[in-house]
PDB file of C-alpha atoms in Angstrom:
ATOM      1  CA  MET A 267      65.091 116.948 109.929  1.00  0.00           C
ATOM      2  CA  GLY A 268      64.916 119.259 107.406  1.00  0.00           C
ATOM      3  CA  THR A 269      67.863 121.430 109.664  1.00  0.00           C
ATOM      4  CA  LEU A 270      70.020 118.623 109.239  1.00  0.00           C
ATOM      5  CA  LYS A 271      71.874 119.349 105.864  1.00  0.00           C
ATOM      6  CA  ASN A 272      75.173 118.959 105.395  1.00  0.00           C
ATOM      7  CA  GLN A 273      76.648 119.485 108.392  1.00  0.00           C
ATOM      8  CA  VAL A 274      80.053 117.194 109.321  1.00  0.00           C
ATOM      9  CA  GLN A 275      81.564 118.049 112.503  1.00  0.00           C
ATOM     10  CA  LEU A 276      85.702 115.883 113.126  1.00  0.00           C
ATOM     11  CA  ILE A 277      87.857 116.781 115.953  1.00  0.00           C
ATOM     12  CA  GLY A 278      91.308 115.878 115.671  1.00  0.00           C
ATOM     13  CA  HIS A 279      94.678 116.215 115.255  1.00  0.00           C
ATOM     14  CA  VAL A 280      96.210 118.451 111.920  1.00  0.00           C
ATOM     15  CA  GLY A 281      98.570 116.302 109.746  1.00  0.00           C
ATOM     16  CA  GLN A 282     101.288 119.173 108.864  1.00  0.00           C
ATOM     17  CA  GLU A 283     101.644 122.869 108.176  1.00  0.00           C
ATOM     18  CA  PRO A 284      99.072 125.477 106.394  1.00  0.00           C
ATOM     19  CA  GLN A 285      98.535 126.129 102.961  1.00  0.00           C
ATOM     20  CA  VAL A 286      97.946 129.199 102.751  1.00  0.00           C
ATOM     21  CA  THR A 287      97.283 132.020 100.102  1.00  0.00           C
ATOM     22  CA  VAL A 288      96.419 135.005  98.998  1.00  0.00           C
ATOM     23  CA  LEU A 289      94.065 135.251  96.574  1.00  0.00           C
ATOM     24  CA  GLU A 290      94.312 138.382  93.375  1.00  0.00           C
ATOM     25  CA  ASN A 291      91.217 139.503  95.235  1.00  0.00           C
ATOM     26  CA  GLY A 292      93.361 140.343  98.305  1.00  0.00           C
ATOM     27  CA  LYS A 293      91.017 137.062 100.044  1.00  0.00           C
ATOM     28  CA  LYS A 294      92.639 134.606 101.894  1.00  0.00           C
ATOM     29  CA  VAL A 295      92.527 130.648 101.610  1.00  0.00           C
ATOM     30  CA  ALA A 296      93.979 128.131 104.338  1.00  0.00           C
ATOM     31  CA  LYS A 297      94.713 124.658 103.101  1.00  0.00           C
ATOM     32  CA  ILE A 298      94.848 121.564 105.862  1.00  0.00           C
ATOM     33  CA  SER A 299      94.602 118.160 106.651  1.00  0.00           C
ATOM     34  CA  LEU A 300      93.036 116.090 109.508  1.00  0.00           C
ATOM     35  CA  ALA A 301      93.911 112.901 111.011  1.00  0.00           C
ATOM     36  CA  THR A 302      90.632 111.732 112.932  1.00  0.00           C
ATOM     37  CA  ASN A 303      91.326 108.499 115.006  1.00  0.00           C
ATOM     38  CA  GLU A 304      89.271 106.071 115.491  1.00  0.00           C
ATOM     39  CA  ASN A 305      90.143 103.268 118.689  1.00  0.00           C
ATOM     40  CA  TYR A 306      88.204  99.583 117.988  1.00  0.00           C
ATOM     41  CA  ARG A 307      89.610  96.048 119.801  1.00  0.00           C
ATOM     42  CA  ASP A 308      89.168  93.239 117.278  1.00  0.00           C
ATOM     43  CA  SER A 309      88.021  89.853 116.683  1.00  0.00           C
ATOM     44  CA  LYS A 310      92.044  88.641 118.966  1.00  0.00           C
ATOM     45  CA  GLY A 311      90.616  91.553 121.553  1.00  0.00           C
ATOM     46  CA  GLU A 312      93.293  93.575 120.177  1.00  0.00           C
ATOM     47  CA  LYS A 313      93.143  97.224 120.376  1.00  0.00           C
ATOM     48  CA  GLN A 314      93.181  98.575 116.594  1.00  0.00           C
ATOM     49  CA  THR A 315      93.410 102.337 115.136  1.00  0.00           C
ATOM     50  CA  ASN A 316      91.965 103.476 112.160  1.00  0.00           C
ATOM     51  CA  THR A 317      92.735 106.906 111.008  1.00  0.00           C
ATOM     52  CA  ASP A 318      91.069 108.780 108.490  1.00  0.00           C
ATOM     53  CA  TRP A 319      92.042 111.399 106.634  1.00  0.00           C
ATOM     54  CA  HIS A 320      90.782 114.487 105.206  1.00  0.00           C
ATOM     55  CA  GLN A 321      90.480 118.168 103.891  1.00  0.00           C
ATOM     56  CA  LEU A 322      90.131 121.485 105.159  1.00  0.00           C
ATOM     57  CA  VAL A 323      89.440 124.575 103.430  1.00  0.00           C
ATOM     58  CA  ALA A 324      89.114 127.765 105.584  1.00  0.00           C
ATOM     59  CA  TRP A 325      87.989 130.996 103.591  1.00  0.00           C
ATOM     60  CA  GLY A 326      88.592 134.711 105.362  1.00  0.00           C
ATOM     61  CA  LYS A 327      88.755 135.386 108.870  1.00  0.00           C
ATOM     62  CA  ILE A 328      89.233 131.964 109.576  1.00  0.00           C
ATOM     63  CA  ALA A 329      92.238 131.002 107.320  1.00  0.00           C
ATOM     64  CA  SER A 330      93.745 134.296 109.370  1.00  0.00           C
ATOM     65  CA  LEU A 331      92.889 132.451 112.057  1.00  0.00           C
ATOM     66  CA  ILE A 332      93.886 129.169 111.282  1.00  0.00           C
ATOM     67  CA  GLU A 333      97.810 130.801 109.534  1.00  0.00           C
ATOM     68  CA  GLU A 334      97.928 132.303 113.274  1.00  0.00           C
ATOM     69  CA  TYR A 335      97.414 129.908 115.520  1.00  0.00           C
ATOM     70  CA  VAL A 336      97.251 125.923 113.523  1.00  0.00           C
ATOM     71  CA  PHE A 337     100.691 124.526 112.688  1.00  0.00           C
ATOM     72  CA  THR A 338     101.132 120.571 112.025  1.00  0.00           C
ATOM     73  CA  GLY A 339      99.850 117.616 115.552  1.00  0.00           C
ATOM     74  CA  LYS A 340      97.526 120.964 117.323  1.00  0.00           C
ATOM     75  CA  GLU A 341      94.648 119.748 117.639  1.00  0.00           C
ATOM     76  CA  ILE A 342      91.333 120.828 117.065  1.00  0.00           C
ATOM     77  CA  ALA A 343      87.382 120.798 116.228  1.00  0.00           C
ATOM     78  CA  VAL A 344      85.733 121.959 113.119  1.00  0.00           C
ATOM     79  CA  GLN A 345      82.403 122.193 111.663  1.00  0.00           C
ATOM     80  CA  GLY A 346      81.291 122.448 107.893  1.00  0.00           C
ATOM     81  CA  LYS A 347      80.438 121.699 104.874  1.00  0.00           C
ATOM     82  CA  LEU A 348      81.385 118.138 102.127  1.00  0.00           C
ATOM     83  CA  THR A 349      81.727 119.517  99.388  1.00  0.00           C
ATOM     84  CA  SER A 350      83.404 118.291  95.845  1.00  0.00           C
ATOM     85  CA  ARG A 351      84.715 118.375  93.264  1.00  0.00           C
ATOM     86  CA  SER A 352      87.081 116.907  89.815  1.00  0.00           C
ATOM     87  CA  TYR A 353      90.178 118.122  88.084  1.00  0.00           C
ATOM     88  CA  GLU A 354      92.663 117.623  85.256  1.00  0.00           C
ATOM     89  CA  ASP A 355      95.705 116.726  86.564  1.00  0.00           C
ATOM     90  CA  LYS A 356      98.286 118.029  84.814  1.00  0.00           C
ATOM     91  CA  GLU A 357      98.436 114.641  82.458  1.00  0.00           C
ATOM     92  CA  GLY A 358      94.944 115.270  81.725  1.00  0.00           C
ATOM     93  CA  VAL A 359      93.506 112.796  84.403  1.00  0.00           C
ATOM     94  CA  LYS A 360      90.647 113.337  85.881  1.00  0.00           C
ATOM     95  CA  ARG A 361      91.110 113.533  90.088  1.00  0.00           C
ATOM     96  CA  TYR A 362      88.426 113.328  92.503  1.00  0.00           C
ATOM     97  CA  VAL A 363      88.757 115.370  95.588  1.00  0.00           C
ATOM     98  CA  THR A 364      86.535 115.401  98.533  1.00  0.00           C
ATOM     99  CA  GLU A 365      86.937 118.493 100.669  1.00  0.00           C
ATOM    100  CA  VAL A 366      85.152 119.950 103.667  1.00  0.00           C
ATOM    101  CA  ILE A 367      84.599 123.231 104.282  1.00  0.00           C
ATOM    102  CA  VAL A 368      85.044 124.726 107.968  1.00  0.00           C
ATOM    103  CA  SER A 369      82.776 127.832 108.589  1.00  0.00           C
ATOM    104  CA  GLU A 370      83.122 126.700 112.051  1.00  0.00           C
ATOM    105  CA  ILE A 371      86.692 126.233 114.225  1.00  0.00           C
ATOM    106  CA  LEU A 372      87.681 125.134 117.961  1.00  0.00           C
ATOM    107  CA  PHE A 373      91.276 125.419 119.650  1.00  0.00           C
ATOM    108  CA  LEU A 374      91.583 122.590 121.554  1.00  0.00           C
ATOM    109  CA  GLY A 375      94.539 120.649 123.243  1.00  0.00           C
ATOM    110  CA  GLY A 376      96.144 123.852 124.895  1.00  0.00           C
ATOM    111  CA  ASN A 377      99.154 125.891 122.880  1.00  0.00           C
ATOM    112  CA  GLY A 378     101.751 123.279 122.971  1.00  0.00           C
ATOM    113  CA  LYS A 379     104.446 125.649 120.968  1.00  0.00           C
TER     114      LYS A 379
END
């Protein structure tokens, strides 16, 4: 089990257009939100869907691929690792963020554009 360290795999649909930024050092970073759905039947036997939203961050070549090929509604599969960080907002309130740092991406569901 030593090789199973902080690995996340998700398949879902992109919730908004990617936010791609080029940093001062020339490195690209892309940020997107991904919706994953879980379907189940409730106690009355009715179908229910639970949607979770995940914040994804990709760097370098993967960020460039996202910039070129990813758009709102696109189905993708990603692999990466979970990271958590905190920051203070403009009002001085401490905020906590959990993100998936993407190491691999797979485009699913056809072109769509």
